PDB file of C-alpha atoms in Angstrom:
ATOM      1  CA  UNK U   1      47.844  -3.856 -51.478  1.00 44.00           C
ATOM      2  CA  UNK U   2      50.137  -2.959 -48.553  1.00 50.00           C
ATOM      3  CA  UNK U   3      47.203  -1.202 -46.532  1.00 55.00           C
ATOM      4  CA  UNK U   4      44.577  -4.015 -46.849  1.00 71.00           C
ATOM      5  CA  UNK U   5      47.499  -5.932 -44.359  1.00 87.00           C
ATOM      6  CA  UNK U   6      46.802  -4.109 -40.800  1.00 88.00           C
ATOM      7  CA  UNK U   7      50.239  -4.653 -40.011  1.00 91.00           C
ATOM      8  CA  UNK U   8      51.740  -3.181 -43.063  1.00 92.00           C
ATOM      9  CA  UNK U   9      49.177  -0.287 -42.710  1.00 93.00           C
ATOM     10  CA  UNK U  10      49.997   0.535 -39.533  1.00 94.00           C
ATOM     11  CA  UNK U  11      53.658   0.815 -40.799  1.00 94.00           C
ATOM     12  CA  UNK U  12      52.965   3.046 -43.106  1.00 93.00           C
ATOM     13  CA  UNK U  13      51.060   5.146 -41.475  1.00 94.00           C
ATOM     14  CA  UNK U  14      53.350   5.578 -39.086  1.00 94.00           C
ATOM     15  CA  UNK U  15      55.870   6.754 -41.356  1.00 95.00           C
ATOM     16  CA  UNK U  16      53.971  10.064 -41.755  1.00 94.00           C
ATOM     17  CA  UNK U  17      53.002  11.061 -37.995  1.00 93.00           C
ATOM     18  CA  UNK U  18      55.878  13.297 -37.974  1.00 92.00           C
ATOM     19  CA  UNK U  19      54.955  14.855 -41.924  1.00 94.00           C
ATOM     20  CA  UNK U  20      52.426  17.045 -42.857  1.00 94.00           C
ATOM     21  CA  UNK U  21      49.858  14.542 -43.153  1.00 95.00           C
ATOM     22  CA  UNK U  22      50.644  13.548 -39.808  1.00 95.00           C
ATOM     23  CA  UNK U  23      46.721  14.502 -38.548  1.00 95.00           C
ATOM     24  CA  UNK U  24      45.297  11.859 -41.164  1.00 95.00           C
ATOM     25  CA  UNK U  25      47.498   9.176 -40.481  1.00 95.00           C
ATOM     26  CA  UNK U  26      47.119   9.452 -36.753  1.00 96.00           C
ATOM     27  CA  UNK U  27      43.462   9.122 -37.189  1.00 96.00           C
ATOM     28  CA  UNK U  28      43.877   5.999 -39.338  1.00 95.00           C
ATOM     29  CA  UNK U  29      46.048   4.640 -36.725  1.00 96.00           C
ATOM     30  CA  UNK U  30      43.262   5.183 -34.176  1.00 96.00           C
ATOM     31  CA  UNK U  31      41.372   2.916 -36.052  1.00 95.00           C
ATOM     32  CA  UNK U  32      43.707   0.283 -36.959  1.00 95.00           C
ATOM     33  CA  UNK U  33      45.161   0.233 -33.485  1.00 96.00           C
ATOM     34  CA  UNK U  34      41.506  -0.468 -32.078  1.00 95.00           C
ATOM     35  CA  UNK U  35      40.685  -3.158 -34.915  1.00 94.00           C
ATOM     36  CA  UNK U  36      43.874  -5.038 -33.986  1.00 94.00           C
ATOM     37  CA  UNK U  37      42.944  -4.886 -29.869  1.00 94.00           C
ATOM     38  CA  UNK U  38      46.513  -2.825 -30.004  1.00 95.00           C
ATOM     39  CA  UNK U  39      45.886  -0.795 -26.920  1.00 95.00           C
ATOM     40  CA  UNK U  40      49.571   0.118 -25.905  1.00 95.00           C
ATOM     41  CA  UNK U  41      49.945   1.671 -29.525  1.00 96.00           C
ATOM     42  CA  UNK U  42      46.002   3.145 -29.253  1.00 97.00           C
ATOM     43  CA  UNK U  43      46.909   4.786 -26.539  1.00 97.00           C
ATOM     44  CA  UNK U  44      50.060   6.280 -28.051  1.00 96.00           C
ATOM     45  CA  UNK U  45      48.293   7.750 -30.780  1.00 97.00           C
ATOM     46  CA  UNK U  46      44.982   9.077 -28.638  1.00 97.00           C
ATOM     47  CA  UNK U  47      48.083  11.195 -26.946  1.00 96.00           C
ATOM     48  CA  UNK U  48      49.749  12.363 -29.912  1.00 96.00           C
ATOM     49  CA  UNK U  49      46.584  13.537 -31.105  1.00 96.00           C
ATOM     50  CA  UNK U  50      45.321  15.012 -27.959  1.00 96.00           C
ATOM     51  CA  UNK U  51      48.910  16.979 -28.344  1.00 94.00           C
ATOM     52  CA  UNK U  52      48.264  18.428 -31.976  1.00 94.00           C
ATOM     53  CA  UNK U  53      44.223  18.826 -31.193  1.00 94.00           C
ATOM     54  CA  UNK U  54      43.748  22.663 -32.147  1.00 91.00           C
ATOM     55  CA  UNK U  55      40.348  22.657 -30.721  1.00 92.00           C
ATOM     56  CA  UNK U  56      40.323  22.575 -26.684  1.00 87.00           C
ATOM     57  CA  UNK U  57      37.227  20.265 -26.556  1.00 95.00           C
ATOM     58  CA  UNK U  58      38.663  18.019 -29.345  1.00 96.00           C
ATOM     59  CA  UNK U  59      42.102  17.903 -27.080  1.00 95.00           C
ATOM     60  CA  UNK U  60      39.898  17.612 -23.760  1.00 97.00           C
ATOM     61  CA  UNK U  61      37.996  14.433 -25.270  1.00 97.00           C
ATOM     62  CA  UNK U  62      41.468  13.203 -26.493  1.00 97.00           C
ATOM     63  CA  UNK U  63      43.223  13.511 -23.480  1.00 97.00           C
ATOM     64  CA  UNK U  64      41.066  12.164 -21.242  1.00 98.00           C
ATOM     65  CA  UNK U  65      40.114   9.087 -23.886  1.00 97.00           C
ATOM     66  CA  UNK U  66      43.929   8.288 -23.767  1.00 97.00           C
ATOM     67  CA  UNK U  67      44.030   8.340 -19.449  1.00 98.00           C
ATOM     68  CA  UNK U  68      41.253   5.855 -19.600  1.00 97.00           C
ATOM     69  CA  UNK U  69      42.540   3.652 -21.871  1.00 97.00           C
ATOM     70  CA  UNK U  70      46.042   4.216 -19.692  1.00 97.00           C
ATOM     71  CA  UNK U  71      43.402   3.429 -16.714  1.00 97.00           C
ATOM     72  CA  UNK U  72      41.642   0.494 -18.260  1.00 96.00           C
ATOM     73  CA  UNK U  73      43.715  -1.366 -20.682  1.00 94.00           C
ATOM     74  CA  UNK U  74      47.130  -0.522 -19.792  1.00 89.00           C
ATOM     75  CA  UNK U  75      49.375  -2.514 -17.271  1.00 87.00           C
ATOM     76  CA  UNK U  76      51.306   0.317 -15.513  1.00 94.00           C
ATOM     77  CA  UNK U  77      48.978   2.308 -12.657  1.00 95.00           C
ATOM     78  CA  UNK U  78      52.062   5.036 -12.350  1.00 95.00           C
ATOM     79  CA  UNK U  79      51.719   5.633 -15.871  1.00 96.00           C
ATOM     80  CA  UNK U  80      47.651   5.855 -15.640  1.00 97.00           C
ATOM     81  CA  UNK U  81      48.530   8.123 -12.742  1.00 98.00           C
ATOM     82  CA  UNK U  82      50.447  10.524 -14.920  1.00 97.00           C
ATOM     83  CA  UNK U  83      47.948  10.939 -17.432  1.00 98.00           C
ATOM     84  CA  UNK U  84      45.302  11.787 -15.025  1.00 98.00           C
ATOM     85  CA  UNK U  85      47.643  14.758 -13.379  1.00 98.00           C
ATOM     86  CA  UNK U  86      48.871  15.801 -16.679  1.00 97.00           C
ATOM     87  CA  UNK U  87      44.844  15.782 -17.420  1.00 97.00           C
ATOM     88  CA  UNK U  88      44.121  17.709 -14.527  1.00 97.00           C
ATOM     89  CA  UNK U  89      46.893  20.443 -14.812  1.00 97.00           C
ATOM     90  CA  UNK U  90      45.706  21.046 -18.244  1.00 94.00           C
ATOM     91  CA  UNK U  91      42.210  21.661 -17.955  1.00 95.00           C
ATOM     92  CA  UNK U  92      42.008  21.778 -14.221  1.00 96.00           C
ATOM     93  CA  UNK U  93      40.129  19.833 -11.587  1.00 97.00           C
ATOM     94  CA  UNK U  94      37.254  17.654 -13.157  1.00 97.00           C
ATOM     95  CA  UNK U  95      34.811  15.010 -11.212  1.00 98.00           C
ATOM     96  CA  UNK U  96      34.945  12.287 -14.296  1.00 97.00           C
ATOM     97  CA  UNK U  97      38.766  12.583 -14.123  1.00 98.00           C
ATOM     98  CA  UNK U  98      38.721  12.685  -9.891  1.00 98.00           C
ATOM     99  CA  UNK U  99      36.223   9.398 -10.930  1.00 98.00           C
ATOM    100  CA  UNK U 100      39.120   7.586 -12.424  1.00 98.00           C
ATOM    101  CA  UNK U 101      41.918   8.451 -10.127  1.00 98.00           C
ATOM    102  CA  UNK U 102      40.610   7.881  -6.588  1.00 98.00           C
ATOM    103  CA  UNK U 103      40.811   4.014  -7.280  1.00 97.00           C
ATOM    104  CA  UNK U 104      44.413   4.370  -8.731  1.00 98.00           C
ATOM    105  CA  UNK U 105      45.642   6.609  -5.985  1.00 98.00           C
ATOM    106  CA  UNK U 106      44.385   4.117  -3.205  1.00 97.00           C
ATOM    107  CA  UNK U 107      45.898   1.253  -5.066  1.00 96.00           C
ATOM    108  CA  UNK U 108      49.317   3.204  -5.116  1.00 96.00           C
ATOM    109  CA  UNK U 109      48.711   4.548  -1.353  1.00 97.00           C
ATOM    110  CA  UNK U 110      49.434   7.874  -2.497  1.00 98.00           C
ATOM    111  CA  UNK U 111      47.634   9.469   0.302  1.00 98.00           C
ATOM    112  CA  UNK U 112      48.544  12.754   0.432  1.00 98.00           C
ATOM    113  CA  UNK U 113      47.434  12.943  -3.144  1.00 98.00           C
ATOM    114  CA  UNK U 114      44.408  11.287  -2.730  1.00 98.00           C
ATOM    115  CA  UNK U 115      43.496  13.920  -0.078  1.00 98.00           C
ATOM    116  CA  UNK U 116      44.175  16.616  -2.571  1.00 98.00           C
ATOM    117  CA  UNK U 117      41.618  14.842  -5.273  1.00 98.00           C
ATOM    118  CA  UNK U 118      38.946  14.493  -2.492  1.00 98.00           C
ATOM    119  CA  UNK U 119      39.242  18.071  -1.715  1.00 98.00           C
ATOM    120  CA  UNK U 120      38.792  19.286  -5.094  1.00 98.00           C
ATOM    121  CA  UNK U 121      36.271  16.654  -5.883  1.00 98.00           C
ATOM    122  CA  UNK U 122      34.134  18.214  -2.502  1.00 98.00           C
ATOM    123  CA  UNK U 123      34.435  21.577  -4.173  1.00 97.00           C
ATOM    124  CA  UNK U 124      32.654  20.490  -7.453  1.00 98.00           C
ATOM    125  CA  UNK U 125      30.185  17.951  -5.882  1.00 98.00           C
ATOM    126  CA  UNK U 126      26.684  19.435  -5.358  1.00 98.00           C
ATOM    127  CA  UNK U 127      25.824  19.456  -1.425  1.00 97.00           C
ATOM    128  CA  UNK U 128      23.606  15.733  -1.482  1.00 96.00           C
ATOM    129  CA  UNK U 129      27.195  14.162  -1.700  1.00 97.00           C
ATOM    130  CA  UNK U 130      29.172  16.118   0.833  1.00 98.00           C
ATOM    131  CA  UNK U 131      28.935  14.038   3.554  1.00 98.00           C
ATOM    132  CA  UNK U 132      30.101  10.993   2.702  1.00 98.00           C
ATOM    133  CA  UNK U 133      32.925  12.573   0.824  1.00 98.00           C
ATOM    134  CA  UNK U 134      33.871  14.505   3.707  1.00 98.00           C
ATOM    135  CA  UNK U 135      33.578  11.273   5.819  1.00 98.00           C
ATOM    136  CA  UNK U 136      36.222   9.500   3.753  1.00 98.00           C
ATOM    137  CA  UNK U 137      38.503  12.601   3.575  1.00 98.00           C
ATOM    138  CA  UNK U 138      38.533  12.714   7.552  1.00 98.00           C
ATOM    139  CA  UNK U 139      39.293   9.138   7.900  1.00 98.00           C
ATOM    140  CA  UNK U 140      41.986   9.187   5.246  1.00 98.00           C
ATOM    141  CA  UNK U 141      43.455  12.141   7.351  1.00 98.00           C
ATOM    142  CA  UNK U 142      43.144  10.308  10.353  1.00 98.00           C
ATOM    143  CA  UNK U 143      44.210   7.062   9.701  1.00 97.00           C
ATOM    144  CA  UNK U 144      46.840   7.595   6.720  1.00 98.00           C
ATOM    145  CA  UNK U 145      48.126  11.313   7.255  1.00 98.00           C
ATOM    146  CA  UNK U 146      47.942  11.244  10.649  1.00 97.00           C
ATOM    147  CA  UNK U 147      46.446  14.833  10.708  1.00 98.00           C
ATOM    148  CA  UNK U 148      43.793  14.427  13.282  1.00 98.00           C
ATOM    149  CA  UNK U 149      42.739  18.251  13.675  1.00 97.00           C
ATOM    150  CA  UNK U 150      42.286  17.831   9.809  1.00 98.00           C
ATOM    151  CA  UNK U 151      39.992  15.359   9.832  1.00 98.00           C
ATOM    152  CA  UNK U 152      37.986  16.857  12.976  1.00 98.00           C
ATOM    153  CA  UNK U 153      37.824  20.021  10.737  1.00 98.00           C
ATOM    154  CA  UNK U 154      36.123  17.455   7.444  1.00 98.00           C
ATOM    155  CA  UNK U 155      34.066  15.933  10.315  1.00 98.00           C
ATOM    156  CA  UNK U 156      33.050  19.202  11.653  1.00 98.00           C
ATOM    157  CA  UNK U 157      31.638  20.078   7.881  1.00 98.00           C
ATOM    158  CA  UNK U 158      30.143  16.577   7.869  1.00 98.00           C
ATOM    159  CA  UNK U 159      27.720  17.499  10.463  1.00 98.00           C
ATOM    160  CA  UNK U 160      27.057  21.379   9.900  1.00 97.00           C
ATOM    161  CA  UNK U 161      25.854  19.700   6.661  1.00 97.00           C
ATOM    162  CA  UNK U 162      24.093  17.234   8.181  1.00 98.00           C
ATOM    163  CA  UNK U 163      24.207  16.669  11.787  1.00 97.00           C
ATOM    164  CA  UNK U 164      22.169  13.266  12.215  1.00 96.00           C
ATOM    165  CA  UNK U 165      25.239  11.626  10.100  1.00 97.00           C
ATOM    166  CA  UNK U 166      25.922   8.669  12.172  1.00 97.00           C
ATOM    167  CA  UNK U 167      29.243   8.011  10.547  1.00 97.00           C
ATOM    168  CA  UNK U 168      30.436  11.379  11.412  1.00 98.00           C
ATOM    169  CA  UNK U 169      28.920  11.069  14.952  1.00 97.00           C
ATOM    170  CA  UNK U 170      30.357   7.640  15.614  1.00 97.00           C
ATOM    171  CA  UNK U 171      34.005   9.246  14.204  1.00 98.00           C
ATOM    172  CA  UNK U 172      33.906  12.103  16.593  1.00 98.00           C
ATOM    173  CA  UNK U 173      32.716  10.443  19.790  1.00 97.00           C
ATOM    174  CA  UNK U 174      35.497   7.590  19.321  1.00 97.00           C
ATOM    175  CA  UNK U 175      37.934  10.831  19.292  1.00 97.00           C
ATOM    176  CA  UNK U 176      36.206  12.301  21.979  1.00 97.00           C
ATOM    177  CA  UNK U 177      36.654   9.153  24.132  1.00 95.00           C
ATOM    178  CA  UNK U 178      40.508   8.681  24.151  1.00 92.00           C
ATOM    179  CA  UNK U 179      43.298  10.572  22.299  1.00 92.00           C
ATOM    180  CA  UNK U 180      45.020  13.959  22.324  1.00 94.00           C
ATOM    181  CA  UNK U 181      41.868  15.918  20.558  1.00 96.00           C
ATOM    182  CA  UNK U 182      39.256  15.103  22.895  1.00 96.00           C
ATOM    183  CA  UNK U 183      38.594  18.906  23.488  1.00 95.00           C
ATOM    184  CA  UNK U 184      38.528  19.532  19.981  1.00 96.00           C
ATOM    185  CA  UNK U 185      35.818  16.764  19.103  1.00 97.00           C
ATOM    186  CA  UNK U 186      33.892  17.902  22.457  1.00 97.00           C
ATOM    187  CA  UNK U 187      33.603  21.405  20.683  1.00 96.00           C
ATOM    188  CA  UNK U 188      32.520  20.104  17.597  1.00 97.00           C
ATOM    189  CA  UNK U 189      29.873  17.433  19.408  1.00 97.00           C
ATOM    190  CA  UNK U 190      28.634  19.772  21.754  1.00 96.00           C
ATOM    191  CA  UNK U 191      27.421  22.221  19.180  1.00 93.00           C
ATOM    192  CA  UNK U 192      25.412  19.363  17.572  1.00 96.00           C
ATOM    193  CA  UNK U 193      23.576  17.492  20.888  1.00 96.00           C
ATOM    194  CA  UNK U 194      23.097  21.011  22.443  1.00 95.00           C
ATOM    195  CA  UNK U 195      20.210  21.101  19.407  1.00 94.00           C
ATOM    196  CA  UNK U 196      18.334  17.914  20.537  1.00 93.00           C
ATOM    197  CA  UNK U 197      17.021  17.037  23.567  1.00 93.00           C
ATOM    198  CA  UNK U 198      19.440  16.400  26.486  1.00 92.00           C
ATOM    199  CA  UNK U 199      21.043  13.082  26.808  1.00 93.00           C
ATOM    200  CA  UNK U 200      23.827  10.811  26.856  1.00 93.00           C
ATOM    201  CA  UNK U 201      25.995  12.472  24.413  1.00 95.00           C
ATOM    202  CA  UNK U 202      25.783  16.038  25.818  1.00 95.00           C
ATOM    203  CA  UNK U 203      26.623  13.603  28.998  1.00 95.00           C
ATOM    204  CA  UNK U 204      29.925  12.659  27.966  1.00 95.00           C
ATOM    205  CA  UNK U 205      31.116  16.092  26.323  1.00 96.00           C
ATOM    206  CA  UNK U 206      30.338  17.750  29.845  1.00 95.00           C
ATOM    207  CA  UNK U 207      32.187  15.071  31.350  1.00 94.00           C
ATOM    208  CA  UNK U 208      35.414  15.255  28.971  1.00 95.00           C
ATOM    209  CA  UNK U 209      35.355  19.025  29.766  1.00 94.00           C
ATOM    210  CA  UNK U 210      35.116  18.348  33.687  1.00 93.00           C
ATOM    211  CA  UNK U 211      37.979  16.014  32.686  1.00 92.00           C
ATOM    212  CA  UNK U 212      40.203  18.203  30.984  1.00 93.00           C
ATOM    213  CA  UNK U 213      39.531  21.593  32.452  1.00 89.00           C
ATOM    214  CA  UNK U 214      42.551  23.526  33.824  1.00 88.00           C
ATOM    215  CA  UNK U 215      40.307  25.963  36.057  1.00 89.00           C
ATOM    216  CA  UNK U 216      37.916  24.616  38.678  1.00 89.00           C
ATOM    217  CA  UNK U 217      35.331  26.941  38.148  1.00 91.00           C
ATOM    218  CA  UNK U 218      34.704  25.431  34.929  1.00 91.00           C
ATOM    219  CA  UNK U 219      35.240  22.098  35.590  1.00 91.00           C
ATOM    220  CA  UNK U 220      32.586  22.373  38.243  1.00 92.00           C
ATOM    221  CA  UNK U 221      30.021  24.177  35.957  1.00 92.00           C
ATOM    222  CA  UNK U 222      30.556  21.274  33.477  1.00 92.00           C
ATOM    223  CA  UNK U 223      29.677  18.387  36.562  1.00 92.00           C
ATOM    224  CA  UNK U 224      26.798  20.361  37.936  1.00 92.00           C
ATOM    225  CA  UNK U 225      25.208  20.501  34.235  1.00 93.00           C
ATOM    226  CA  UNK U 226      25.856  16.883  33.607  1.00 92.00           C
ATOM    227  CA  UNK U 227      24.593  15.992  37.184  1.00 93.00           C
ATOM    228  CA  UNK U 228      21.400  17.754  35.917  1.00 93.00           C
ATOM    229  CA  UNK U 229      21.323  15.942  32.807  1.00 94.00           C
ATOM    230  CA  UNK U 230      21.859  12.584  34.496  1.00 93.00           C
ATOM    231  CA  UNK U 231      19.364  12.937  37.542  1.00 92.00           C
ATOM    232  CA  UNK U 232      16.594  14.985  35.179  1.00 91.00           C
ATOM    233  CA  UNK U 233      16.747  13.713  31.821  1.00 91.00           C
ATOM    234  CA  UNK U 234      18.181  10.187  32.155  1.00 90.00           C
ATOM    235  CA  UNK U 235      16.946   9.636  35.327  1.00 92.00           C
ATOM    236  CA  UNK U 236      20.060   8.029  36.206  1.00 89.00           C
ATOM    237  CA  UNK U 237      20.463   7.656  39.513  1.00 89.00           C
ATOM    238  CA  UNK U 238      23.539   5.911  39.901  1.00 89.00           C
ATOM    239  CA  UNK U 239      25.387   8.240  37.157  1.00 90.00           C
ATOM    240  CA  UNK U 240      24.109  11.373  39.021  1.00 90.00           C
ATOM    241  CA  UNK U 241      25.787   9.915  42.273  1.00 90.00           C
ATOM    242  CA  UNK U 242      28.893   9.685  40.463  1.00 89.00           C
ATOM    243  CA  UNK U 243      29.260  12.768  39.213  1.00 89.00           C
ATOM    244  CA  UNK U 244      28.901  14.297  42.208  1.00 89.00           C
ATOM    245  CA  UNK U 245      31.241  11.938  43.686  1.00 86.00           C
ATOM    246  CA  UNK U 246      33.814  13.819  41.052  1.00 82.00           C
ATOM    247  CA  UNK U 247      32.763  16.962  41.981  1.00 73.00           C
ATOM    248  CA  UNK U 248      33.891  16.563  45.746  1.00 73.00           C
ATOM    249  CA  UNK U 249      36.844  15.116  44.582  1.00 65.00           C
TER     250      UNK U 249
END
């Protein structure tokens, strides 16, 4: 009689979790626990089972069942959190769990972290998805870990993947306009604009180089190519007189 009442079932059964019958009655539970809409105890079972699981798939499937239900039903993100790294040191990195935790790890503004995920998730995604992946680990570099040669470096990857990627572009050019990297992003722009035809973004890397080059020989190499490029291939007449305004300076 007891075990046709839920609640009295689940009471009994969880008298024997810690007996040698412990594997049936956590399996009962699992079904009780999701008939009642009892996701807090659900999830305490899917864990204790994922624990005892003598198969590694069975304990795989368990343990990642019991981090989304953490993710999805539960009311603590920290505790979501530490299922999904106790996940991943057991079984190592994994896209579905990466999947789950990028959301969580923004939401907490664990940055750092969330760094680490994207790296590993770059590692495992097939080569269409690099480059937006690699976008949003430079930015999150950039703007969160303020590690501006790392993100140059993620940028850099962006466009030796694919080098028409106008977020990537747009990224690099606003670092080569103003900060403490501009020769950095000028290395990594030049390489890509020195493949198409001459114009005004080989313009301004010649110009950041005239800019922040210690010897004059090479400063004045860098004005007499963008002179070219502004008199020849912009036909830019006013530019052109600039830059050779700068170059008698």
């Amino acid at each position: 009689g007891e075990l046709n009442d839920p609640a009295r079932a689940i009471s009994a059964y969880r008298a024997l979790i810690d007996s040698p019958w412990a594997d049936d009655a956590l399996k009962k539970l699992s079904s009780l626990y999701e008939e009642a809409g009892d996701f807090e105890g659900l999830i305490d079972v899917t864990e204790r089972r994922a624990q005892r699981a003598k198969e590694p798939g069975e304990g795989r499937h368990l343990m990642f069942r019991a981090a989304e239900l953490r993710t999805s039903k539960g009311r603590d993100r920290s505790a979501a959190l530490g299922a999904w790294r106790a996940y991943l040191a057991r079984f190592g990195p994994a896209r579905d769990a990466h999947a789950q935790m990028i959301p969580l790890l923004e939401q907490e503004k664990q940055w750092k972290e969330l760094a680490w995920v994207l790296e590993r998730d770059i590692e495992q995604a097939p080569l269409a998805e690099w480059v937006p992946l690699l976008c949003r680990l430079a930015q999150l570099r950039v703007a969160r870990l303020d590690d501006v040669p790392g993100g140059l470096e993620a940028y850099k990857k962006a466009l030796e993947t694919d080098p028409s990627d106008k977020v990537s572009r747009a990224a690099v050019e606003k670092l080569l306009a103003s900060g403490d990297a501009r020769l950095e992003a000028a290395d990594i722009l030049e390489g890509v604009y020195r493949d198409e035809e001459p114009g005004t973004g080989l313009l301004k890397v010649l110009e950041t180089r005239a800019d922040l080059a210690s010897d004059a020989s090479l400063r004045l190499g860098a004005l007499e190519e963008a002179l070219n490029i502004a008199s020849s291939a912009l036909k830019d007449p006013e530019r052109a007189l600039e830059i050779a305004g700068r170059g008698l300076a």
